[in-house]
Amino acid sequence: MKITFMGAGSTVFARNVIGDCMCTEALRDSTFALYDIDGERLEESRVILEAMRNTMGGYGKIECYLGVENRKEALRGANFVINAIQVGLYDPCTIIDFEVPKKYGLRQTIGDTLGIGGIMRALRTIPVMADFARDIEEVCPDALFLNYTNPMAMLTGYMLRYTNVKTVGLCHSVQVCSENLLKELDMEDKLEGRKELIAGINHMAWLIDLKDKNGVDLYPEIKRRIDAKIADPDFKDKVRLEYIKHFGYYCTESSEHNGEYNMFYIKDKYPQLISRYNIPLDEYPRRCINQIERWKKEYAELLETGVKDHTRSKEYASHIMEAVVTGNTYKIGGNVLNTGHLITNLPEEACVEVPCLVDGYGVHPCHVGALPVQCAAMNMTNINVQLLTIEAARTRKLDHIYQAAMLDPHTASELDIDTIKKMVDDLIVAHGDYLPKYF
């Protein structure tokens, strides 16, 4: 069996996911093909993963493929393809995504999923993934493509609508959503045996139903406790608790993400909201800088002290691959196309995040029905941007980029149309060859 990791220079993530495979009996004898366009980062991943492989019994083997010219061979014969690329990296592209909008008075927190940052990230990533798709269709047409790269809904939606690659998008948020909420509200005693339903879109999937082991609805008690947390000046997850207060439900992704997915919290005319809701502006660039420095230190320590055993994480990837290989059923929250209206009040062409069952025949999305109307409405403000960005990438029409930015809730709440178009033009120029030509 062959598992190909695209973007293997994402060393920490590659170590976690491939480490999960190495401690899974059904997967550990695989060939792990590492692909990246950065030789130094690829070598760091190889060194760590080889050391981990030897520590964990020496099963399987690792192969490295550097550069676009070797991409097809990295993919050839793969059973599974894991995607964790970041086109343009932190420097220069993430810097551009944040600094150019800042000149127009538009501030962001993460900028990788929605907003002008998410739009630009999608536009520079979709062409690369389209190239991946052509290679996969030729050299491993039956492979299952596990996408971890953001913006999740835009990239996964593109792959599912415009390629023949079997694709599911995977996030880190669904599996810890209700656990985080209950721990935040000092309700740990309700964790064991709880039942939940989560559905919506990536980073804004809603915890629609949460019951304890006896079938008691936990939302009334949750709602009783949230005001005290929101009033706590040091509490960080205020935006999501505000969602419960005003829309009735908690959502999957963190408050620093959701602070920029709407028109409510980051507002030039209301600067007090930033401190009131503990919204960390420029958070993603800060994380990138810290992660780069942290990895340099960690890599040096690993070389000196050696690599220790890996404990299987909560990441879905190894569990999905194990279910496909063994035929044993496993449940995930997956990003899939809304074909057949899995969520009845969202459009079929949207990429939705819903419960999915995985077995020897692949990934099977589950029908959810209608979301609460206010939750669907919030999702649609994001889906509008997602669909227009995909259309821009597909048609290369500049007007669709403008329209995506104009309909983005945060951008539109801060800037007028002419300013939005000027900002988009400046971003396109700044990205240079990282973007194709638009007309």
Short mmCIF file of C-alpha atoms in Angstrom, two decimals:
data_model
loop_
_atom_site.label_atom_id
_atom_site.label_comp_id
_atom_site.label_asym_id
_atom_site.label_seq_id
_atom_site.Cartn_x
_atom_site.Cartn_y
_atom_site.Cartn_z
CA MET A 1 0.00 0.00 0.00
CA LYS A 2 1.20 3.51 -0.78
CA ILE A 3 0.33 6.68 1.12
CA THR A 4 1.49 9.91 -0.53
CA PHE A 5 1.83 13.09 1.51
CA MET A 6 1.67 16.29 -0.55
CA GLY A 7 3.32 19.16 1.27
CA ALA A 8 5.45 16.90 3.45
CA GLY A 9 7.54 19.93 4.40
CA SER A 10 4.71 20.66 6.84
CA THR A 11 6.91 18.71 9.21
CA VAL A 12 4.90 18.73 12.42
CA PHE A 13 1.67 17.79 10.67
CA ALA A 14 3.36 15.14 8.52
CA ARG A 15 4.90 13.66 11.65
CA ASN A 16 1.50 13.49 13.37
CA VAL A 17 -0.43 11.96 10.48
CA ILE A 18 2.23 9.54 9.26
CA GLY A 19 3.07 8.75 12.88
CA ASP A 20 -0.59 7.80 13.32
CA CYS A 21 -0.25 5.44 10.36
CA MET A 22 2.93 3.92 11.76
CA CYS A 23 1.18 2.90 14.98
CA THR A 24 -1.81 1.43 13.10
CA GLU A 25 -1.31 -2.23 12.25
CA ALA A 26 -3.29 -2.09 9.01
CA LEU A 27 -1.19 0.84 7.71
CA ARG A 28 2.30 0.55 9.20
CA ASP A 29 3.79 -1.57 6.38
CA SER A 30 2.93 1.08 3.79
CA THR A 31 5.27 2.98 1.54
CA PHE A 32 5.11 6.59 2.71
CA ALA A 33 5.87 8.87 -0.25
CA LEU A 34 6.83 12.38 0.83
CA TYR A 35 6.45 15.18 -1.73
CA ASP A 36 7.42 18.82 -1.44
CA ILE A 37 9.00 21.60 -3.52
CA ASP A 38 11.28 22.72 -0.66
CA GLY A 39 14.28 20.42 -0.35
CA GLU A 40 15.35 21.54 3.11
CA ARG A 41 11.91 21.06 4.65
CA LEU A 42 11.49 17.73 2.86
CA GLU A 43 14.79 16.48 4.27
CA GLU A 44 13.81 17.54 7.79
CA SER A 45 10.60 15.53 7.49
CA ARG A 46 12.50 12.52 6.14
CA VAL A 47 14.99 12.58 9.02
CA ILE A 48 12.27 12.80 11.67
CA LEU A 49 10.02 10.21 10.08
CA GLU A 50 12.85 7.74 9.49
CA ALA A 51 13.85 8.07 13.13
CA MET A 52 10.23 7.61 14.17
CA ARG A 53 9.86 4.59 11.91
CA ASN A 54 12.92 2.92 13.42
CA THR A 55 11.74 3.70 16.95
CA MET A 56 8.36 2.16 16.20
CA GLY A 57 9.62 -1.16 14.85
CA GLY A 58 11.00 -0.38 11.41
CA TYR A 59 7.80 -1.15 9.50
CA GLY A 60 7.18 0.20 6.00
CA LYS A 61 9.49 2.50 4.10
CA ILE A 62 9.84 6.18 3.31
CA GLU A 63 10.45 7.65 -0.14
CA CYS A 64 11.10 11.30 -0.96
CA TYR A 65 10.15 13.20 -4.11
CA LEU A 66 11.39 16.75 -4.59
CA GLY A 67 9.98 19.23 -7.07
CA VAL A 68 7.21 19.40 -9.63
CA GLU A 69 9.16 17.21 -12.04
CA ASN A 70 8.89 14.30 -9.56
CA ARG A 71 5.30 14.89 -8.48
CA LYS A 72 3.75 12.32 -10.78
CA GLU A 73 6.09 9.61 -9.50
CA ALA A 74 5.24 10.54 -5.92
CA LEU A 75 1.59 9.93 -6.76
CA ARG A 76 1.96 6.90 -9.00
CA GLY A 77 0.07 3.93 -7.60
CA ALA A 78 -0.96 5.70 -4.40
CA ASN A 79 -3.94 4.32 -2.48
CA PHE A 80 -4.31 7.46 -0.41
CA VAL A 81 -3.13 11.04 -0.97
CA ILE A 82 -2.91 13.45 1.96
CA ASN A 83 -2.84 17.13 1.02
CA ALA A 84 -1.30 19.70 3.37
CA ILE A 85 0.26 22.24 1.02
CA GLN A 86 0.60 25.97 1.63
CA VAL A 87 1.13 27.77 -1.66
CA GLY A 88 3.26 30.85 -1.14
CA LEU A 89 4.02 30.02 2.50
CA TYR A 90 4.03 32.64 5.23
CA ASP A 91 6.62 34.68 3.38
CA PRO A 92 5.64 36.19 1.03
CA CYS A 93 1.97 35.29 0.57
CA THR A 94 0.52 35.33 4.07
CA ILE A 95 2.32 38.61 4.70
CA ILE A 96 0.72 40.00 1.51
CA ASP A 97 -2.72 38.72 2.56
CA PHE A 98 -2.53 40.72 5.77
CA GLU A 99 -0.45 43.80 4.94
CA VAL A 100 -2.16 44.92 1.72
CA PRO A 101 -5.71 44.91 3.22
CA LYS A 102 -4.33 46.69 6.29
CA LYS A 103 -3.47 49.66 4.05
CA TYR A 104 -7.18 49.96 3.32
CA GLY A 105 -8.18 49.70 6.97
CA LEU A 106 -9.21 46.04 6.78
CA ARG A 107 -7.91 43.94 9.68
CA GLN A 108 -7.97 40.13 9.94
CA THR A 109 -7.27 37.45 12.54
CA ILE A 110 -6.44 34.25 10.61
CA GLY A 111 -7.24 34.94 6.95
CA ASP A 112 -7.05 31.32 5.76
CA THR A 113 -10.72 30.34 5.37
CA LEU A 114 -12.85 33.35 4.47
CA GLY A 115 -12.34 37.07 4.11
CA ILE A 116 -9.98 38.58 1.59
CA GLY A 117 -7.15 36.42 2.95
CA GLY A 118 -9.14 33.24 2.39
CA ILE A 119 -10.12 34.35 -1.11
CA MET A 120 -6.51 35.00 -2.14
CA ARG A 121 -5.28 31.78 -0.57
CA ALA A 122 -7.87 29.83 -2.57
CA LEU A 123 -6.98 31.58 -5.82
CA ARG A 124 -3.30 30.70 -5.53
CA THR A 125 -3.97 27.14 -4.30
CA ILE A 126 -6.70 25.90 -6.66
CA PRO A 127 -4.44 25.94 -9.77
CA VAL A 128 -1.87 23.80 -7.94
CA MET A 129 -4.54 21.35 -6.79
CA ALA A 130 -5.91 21.21 -10.32
CA ASP A 131 -2.44 20.06 -11.41
CA PHE A 132 -2.48 17.45 -8.64
CA ALA A 133 -5.88 16.27 -9.87
CA ARG A 134 -4.66 15.76 -13.44
CA ASP A 135 -1.76 13.66 -12.17
CA ILE A 136 -3.97 11.66 -9.81
CA GLU A 137 -6.48 10.95 -12.58
CA GLU A 138 -3.60 9.57 -14.68
CA VAL A 139 -1.41 7.62 -12.23
CA CYS A 140 -3.63 6.73 -9.23
CA PRO A 141 -7.27 7.23 -10.31
CA ASP A 142 -8.69 5.14 -7.48
CA ALA A 143 -6.86 6.99 -4.71
CA LEU A 144 -8.79 8.69 -1.94
CA PHE A 145 -7.67 12.32 -1.60
CA LEU A 146 -7.71 13.58 1.99
CA ASN A 147 -7.58 17.37 1.94
CA TYR A 148 -6.36 19.23 5.02
CA THR A 149 -5.45 22.49 3.28
CA ASN A 150 -7.47 25.66 3.84
CA PRO A 151 -9.66 27.29 2.71
CA MET A 152 -11.26 23.89 3.14
CA ALA A 153 -14.69 24.47 1.58
CA MET A 154 -13.31 26.28 -1.47
CA LEU A 155 -10.56 23.77 -2.24
CA THR A 156 -12.57 20.64 -1.48
CA GLY A 157 -15.56 22.09 -3.32
CA TYR A 158 -13.44 22.72 -6.39
CA MET A 159 -11.99 19.20 -6.35
CA LEU A 160 -15.41 17.60 -6.00
CA ARG A 161 -17.12 19.71 -8.66
CA TYR A 162 -14.45 20.01 -11.32
CA THR A 163 -12.19 16.95 -11.05
CA ASN A 164 -12.74 13.19 -10.96
CA VAL A 165 -10.67 12.74 -7.80
CA LYS A 166 -12.39 11.01 -4.89
CA THR A 167 -12.05 13.71 -2.24
CA VAL A 168 -13.02 14.39 1.34
CA GLY A 169 -12.00 17.48 3.32
CA LEU A 170 -10.84 17.04 6.89
CA CYS A 171 -10.58 19.53 9.73
CA HIS A 172 -9.36 19.33 13.33
CA SER A 173 -12.36 21.02 14.88
CA VAL A 174 -15.33 18.65 14.72
CA GLN A 175 -13.89 15.96 16.95
CA VAL A 176 -13.12 18.38 19.80
CA CYS A 177 -16.06 20.78 19.48
CA SER A 178 -18.44 19.58 22.18
CA GLU A 179 -15.57 18.52 24.44
CA ASN A 180 -14.13 22.04 24.39
CA LEU A 181 -17.51 23.61 25.09
CA LEU A 182 -18.29 21.37 28.06
CA LYS A 183 -14.84 21.86 29.55
CA GLU A 184 -15.07 25.64 29.15
CA LEU A 185 -18.34 25.67 31.05
CA ASP A 186 -17.14 23.32 33.82
CA MET A 187 -19.43 20.52 32.63
CA GLU A 188 -16.79 17.78 32.31
CA ASP A 189 -19.12 15.35 34.08
CA LYS A 190 -21.27 15.36 30.93
CA LEU A 191 -18.49 14.25 28.57
CA GLU A 192 -18.77 10.49 28.92
CA GLY A 193 -21.42 8.91 26.74
CA ARG A 194 -22.62 12.21 25.25
CA LYS A 195 -24.38 12.24 21.88
CA GLU A 196 -24.04 15.03 19.35
CA LEU A 197 -24.97 16.14 15.87
CA ILE A 198 -22.72 18.61 14.03
CA ALA A 199 -23.53 19.96 10.56
CA GLY A 200 -23.01 23.09 8.48
CA ILE A 201 -19.87 24.22 6.66
CA ASN A 202 -16.21 23.98 7.55
CA HIS A 203 -15.27 26.23 10.48
CA MET A 204 -18.93 27.12 10.88
CA ALA A 205 -20.57 23.76 11.43
CA TRP A 206 -23.18 23.91 14.14
CA LEU A 207 -23.48 21.78 17.25
CA ILE A 208 -27.13 21.20 16.49
CA ASP A 209 -27.81 18.65 19.18
CA LEU A 210 -25.96 17.73 22.38
CA LYS A 211 -27.32 15.25 24.91
CA ASP A 212 -25.77 13.52 27.89
CA LYS A 213 -25.56 9.74 28.25
CA ASN A 214 -29.14 9.67 29.57
CA GLY A 215 -30.53 11.60 26.62
CA VAL A 216 -30.94 14.90 28.49
CA ASP A 217 -30.58 18.02 26.32
CA LEU A 218 -27.51 19.92 27.56
CA TYR A 219 -28.23 23.22 25.82
CA PRO A 220 -30.50 24.69 28.55
CA GLU A 221 -27.72 24.34 31.12
CA ILE A 222 -25.11 25.57 28.63
CA LYS A 223 -27.17 28.70 27.96
CA ARG A 224 -27.57 29.29 31.68
CA ARG A 225 -23.77 29.41 32.09
CA ILE A 226 -22.58 31.43 29.12
CA ASP A 227 -23.22 34.96 30.38
CA ALA A 228 -20.71 34.57 33.21
CA LYS A 229 -18.05 33.42 30.76
CA ILE A 230 -18.74 36.22 28.30
CA ALA A 231 -18.42 38.73 31.15
CA ASP A 232 -15.00 37.32 32.17
CA PRO A 233 -12.39 39.72 30.68
CA ASP A 234 -9.81 36.93 30.40
CA PHE A 235 -12.02 34.36 28.66
CA LYS A 236 -10.98 33.83 25.03
CA ASP A 237 -13.84 31.94 23.37
CA LYS A 238 -16.42 34.71 23.56
CA VAL A 239 -17.50 34.90 19.91
CA ARG A 240 -18.72 31.32 19.88
CA LEU A 241 -20.61 31.78 23.12
CA GLU A 242 -22.15 34.90 21.57
CA TYR A 243 -23.27 32.65 18.71
CA ILE A 244 -25.15 30.54 21.26
CA LYS A 245 -26.68 33.65 22.77
CA HIS A 246 -27.87 35.18 19.50
CA PHE A 247 -28.21 32.23 17.09
CA GLY A 248 -28.91 29.42 19.53
CA TYR A 249 -25.99 27.11 18.76
CA TYR A 250 -22.25 26.68 19.25
CA CYS A 251 -20.01 26.17 16.21
CA THR A 252 -16.96 24.08 15.52
CA GLU A 253 -14.10 26.51 14.94
CA SER A 254 -12.44 28.83 17.43
CA SER A 255 -13.51 32.37 18.22
CA GLU A 256 -10.40 33.89 16.66
CA HIS A 257 -11.47 32.31 13.37
CA ASN A 258 -15.14 33.18 13.71
CA GLY A 259 -14.34 36.74 14.69
CA GLU A 260 -13.75 37.44 10.99
CA TYR A 261 -16.42 35.28 9.34
CA ASN A 262 -19.18 37.83 9.92
CA MET A 263 -19.87 41.56 10.12
CA PHE A 264 -20.23 41.83 13.88
CA TYR A 265 -16.94 41.98 15.76
CA ILE A 266 -14.05 43.57 13.82
CA LYS A 267 -15.29 47.08 13.05
CA ASP A 268 -13.22 50.21 12.60
CA LYS A 269 -16.01 52.36 14.05
CA TYR A 270 -16.24 50.18 17.17
CA PRO A 271 -12.64 49.50 18.24
CA GLN A 272 -13.79 48.63 21.75
CA LEU A 273 -15.20 45.34 20.41
CA ILE A 274 -11.68 43.99 19.88
CA SER A 275 -10.84 44.05 23.58
CA ARG A 276 -14.39 43.26 24.68
CA TYR A 277 -14.36 39.97 22.74
CA ASN A 278 -10.60 39.28 23.02
CA ILE A 279 -10.20 39.20 19.24
CA PRO A 280 -6.52 38.67 18.33
CA LEU A 281 -5.87 40.75 15.21
CA ASP A 282 -2.97 39.52 13.03
CA GLU A 283 -3.06 36.22 14.89
CA TYR A 284 -2.07 33.96 11.98
CA PRO A 285 1.14 35.83 11.06
CA ARG A 286 2.07 35.75 14.73
CA ARG A 287 1.48 32.00 14.83
CA CYS A 288 3.53 31.47 11.69
CA ILE A 289 6.53 33.33 13.12
CA ASN A 290 6.29 31.45 16.42
CA GLN A 291 5.85 28.09 14.71
CA ILE A 292 8.89 28.62 12.49
CA GLU A 293 11.05 29.46 15.51
CA ARG A 294 9.55 26.67 17.61
CA TRP A 295 10.22 24.09 14.91
CA LYS A 296 13.87 25.13 14.53
CA LYS A 297 14.36 24.58 18.24
CA GLU A 298 12.38 21.33 18.30
CA TYR A 299 14.24 19.92 15.30
CA ALA A 300 17.60 20.62 16.91
CA GLU A 301 16.42 18.96 20.14
CA LEU A 302 15.11 15.92 18.25
CA LEU A 303 18.43 15.49 16.47
CA GLU A 304 20.22 15.64 19.81
CA THR A 305 17.91 13.57 22.01
CA GLY A 306 16.26 11.28 19.47
CA VAL A 307 12.66 10.68 18.45
CA LYS A 308 10.35 9.07 20.96
CA ASP A 309 7.28 6.90 20.41
CA HIS A 310 4.23 8.46 18.83
CA THR A 311 0.75 8.20 20.32
CA ARG A 312 -2.07 8.06 17.80
CA SER A 313 -3.79 11.44 17.57
CA LYS A 314 -7.41 12.46 17.02
CA GLU A 315 -6.70 13.36 13.38
CA TYR A 316 -9.15 11.60 11.10
CA ALA A 317 -6.70 10.58 8.35
CA SER A 318 -5.32 7.30 9.75
CA HIS A 319 -8.76 6.23 10.98
CA ILE A 320 -10.23 6.80 7.51
CA MET A 321 -7.47 4.85 5.81
CA GLU A 322 -7.78 2.04 8.35
CA ALA A 323 -11.55 1.84 7.79
CA VAL A 324 -11.11 1.67 4.01
CA VAL A 325 -8.41 -1.01 4.29
CA THR A 326 -10.10 -3.18 6.92
CA GLY A 327 -13.74 -2.55 6.05
CA ASN A 328 -14.53 -1.64 9.64
CA THR A 329 -16.91 1.31 9.88
CA TYR A 330 -15.70 4.64 11.29
CA LYS A 331 -17.62 7.88 11.72
CA ILE A 332 -16.13 11.28 10.86
CA GLY A 333 -17.22 14.84 10.28
CA GLY A 334 -16.26 15.28 6.63
CA ASN A 335 -16.38 18.03 4.04
CA VAL A 336 -18.29 16.82 1.00
CA LEU A 337 -20.48 18.21 -1.75
CA ASN A 338 -24.10 18.80 -0.72
CA THR A 339 -25.30 16.41 -3.43
CA GLY A 340 -28.91 15.36 -2.94
CA HIS A 341 -29.30 18.14 -0.38
CA LEU A 342 -27.68 16.43 2.59
CA ILE A 343 -28.50 19.74 4.26
CA THR A 344 -31.80 20.64 2.67
CA ASN A 345 -31.65 24.41 3.13
CA LEU A 346 -28.17 24.88 1.65
CA PRO A 347 -27.42 24.72 -2.11
CA GLU A 348 -26.33 21.45 -3.71
CA GLU A 349 -23.12 22.96 -5.10
CA ALA A 350 -21.98 24.01 -1.61
CA CYS A 351 -19.29 22.08 0.22
CA VAL A 352 -20.81 21.09 3.56
CA GLU A 353 -19.46 19.49 6.73
CA VAL A 354 -21.67 16.60 7.82
CA PRO A 355 -21.38 13.24 9.57
CA CYS A 356 -19.94 10.59 7.24
CA LEU A 357 -19.48 6.85 7.61
CA VAL A 358 -16.29 5.33 6.22
CA ASP A 359 -15.87 1.65 5.31
CA GLY A 360 -14.23 -0.53 2.67
CA TYR A 361 -16.22 1.24 -0.05
CA GLY A 362 -15.11 4.74 0.89
CA VAL A 363 -16.75 7.78 2.44
CA HIS A 364 -20.54 7.89 2.73
CA PRO A 365 -22.07 11.27 3.72
CA CYS A 366 -25.18 11.17 5.91
CA HIS A 367 -28.41 13.05 5.26
CA VAL A 368 -28.96 15.73 7.92
CA GLY A 369 -32.07 17.61 6.80
CA ALA A 370 -32.63 21.30 7.43
CA LEU A 371 -30.44 23.40 9.68
CA PRO A 372 -32.14 25.93 11.94
CA VAL A 373 -32.95 28.76 9.56
CA GLN A 374 -30.65 31.26 11.28
CA CYS A 375 -27.73 28.82 11.12
CA ALA A 376 -28.30 28.21 7.43
CA ALA A 377 -28.45 31.97 6.90
CA MET A 378 -25.10 32.46 8.62
CA ASN A 379 -23.61 29.66 6.52
CA MET A 380 -24.92 31.26 3.33
CA THR A 381 -23.01 34.48 3.98
CA ASN A 382 -19.87 32.32 3.75
CA ILE A 383 -21.06 29.99 0.99
CA ASN A 384 -21.71 32.97 -1.30
CA VAL A 385 -18.03 33.91 -1.06
CA GLN A 386 -16.89 30.32 -1.46
CA LEU A 387 -18.90 29.70 -4.63
CA LEU A 388 -17.80 32.97 -6.25
CA THR A 389 -14.15 32.31 -5.44
CA ILE A 390 -14.36 28.84 -7.00
CA GLU A 391 -16.00 30.42 -10.05
CA ALA A 392 -13.19 32.99 -10.26
CA ALA A 393 -10.57 30.23 -10.15
CA ARG A 394 -12.44 28.22 -12.79
CA THR A 395 -13.20 31.02 -15.26
CA ARG A 396 -10.25 33.36 -14.54
CA LYS A 397 -12.73 36.26 -14.54
CA LEU A 398 -11.61 39.22 -12.46
CA ASP A 399 -15.21 40.29 -11.85
CA HIS A 400 -15.81 37.13 -9.83
CA ILE A 401 -12.93 37.99 -7.50
CA TYR A 402 -14.41 41.44 -7.01
CA GLN A 403 -17.83 39.92 -6.35
CA ALA A 404 -16.47 37.40 -3.85
CA ALA A 405 -14.77 40.21 -1.93
CA MET A 406 -17.83 42.47 -2.18
CA LEU A 407 -20.04 39.74 -0.68
CA ASP A 408 -17.61 38.79 2.07
CA PRO A 409 -19.41 39.85 5.26
CA HIS A 410 -16.41 41.32 7.08
CA THR A 411 -14.94 43.07 4.03
CA ALA A 412 -18.27 44.55 2.98
CA SER A 413 -19.00 45.80 6.49
CA GLU A 414 -15.78 47.86 6.46
CA LEU A 415 -15.13 49.00 2.87
CA ASP A 416 -17.12 50.47 -0.04
CA ILE A 417 -17.20 48.79 -3.44
CA ASP A 418 -14.60 51.02 -5.13
CA THR A 419 -12.15 50.49 -2.28
CA ILE A 420 -12.73 46.74 -2.33
CA LYS A 421 -11.90 46.61 -6.05
CA LYS A 422 -8.75 48.68 -5.57
CA MET A 423 -7.64 46.39 -2.75
CA VAL A 424 -8.21 43.30 -4.89
CA ASP A 425 -6.18 44.85 -7.72
CA ASP A 426 -3.32 45.61 -5.33
CA LEU A 427 -3.41 42.08 -3.94
CA ILE A 428 -3.24 40.57 -7.42
CA VAL A 429 -0.23 42.71 -8.32
CA ALA A 430 1.49 41.88 -5.03
CA HIS A 431 1.00 38.14 -5.55
CA GLY A 432 2.66 38.26 -8.95
CA ASP A 433 3.38 34.80 -10.34
CA TYR A 434 1.61 33.06 -7.46
CA LEU A 435 -1.63 33.81 -9.30
CA PRO A 436 -2.66 33.06 -12.87
CA LYS A 437 -3.76 35.92 -15.13
CA TYR A 438 -7.31 37.20 -14.74
CA PHE A 439 -9.29 39.18 -17.29
#
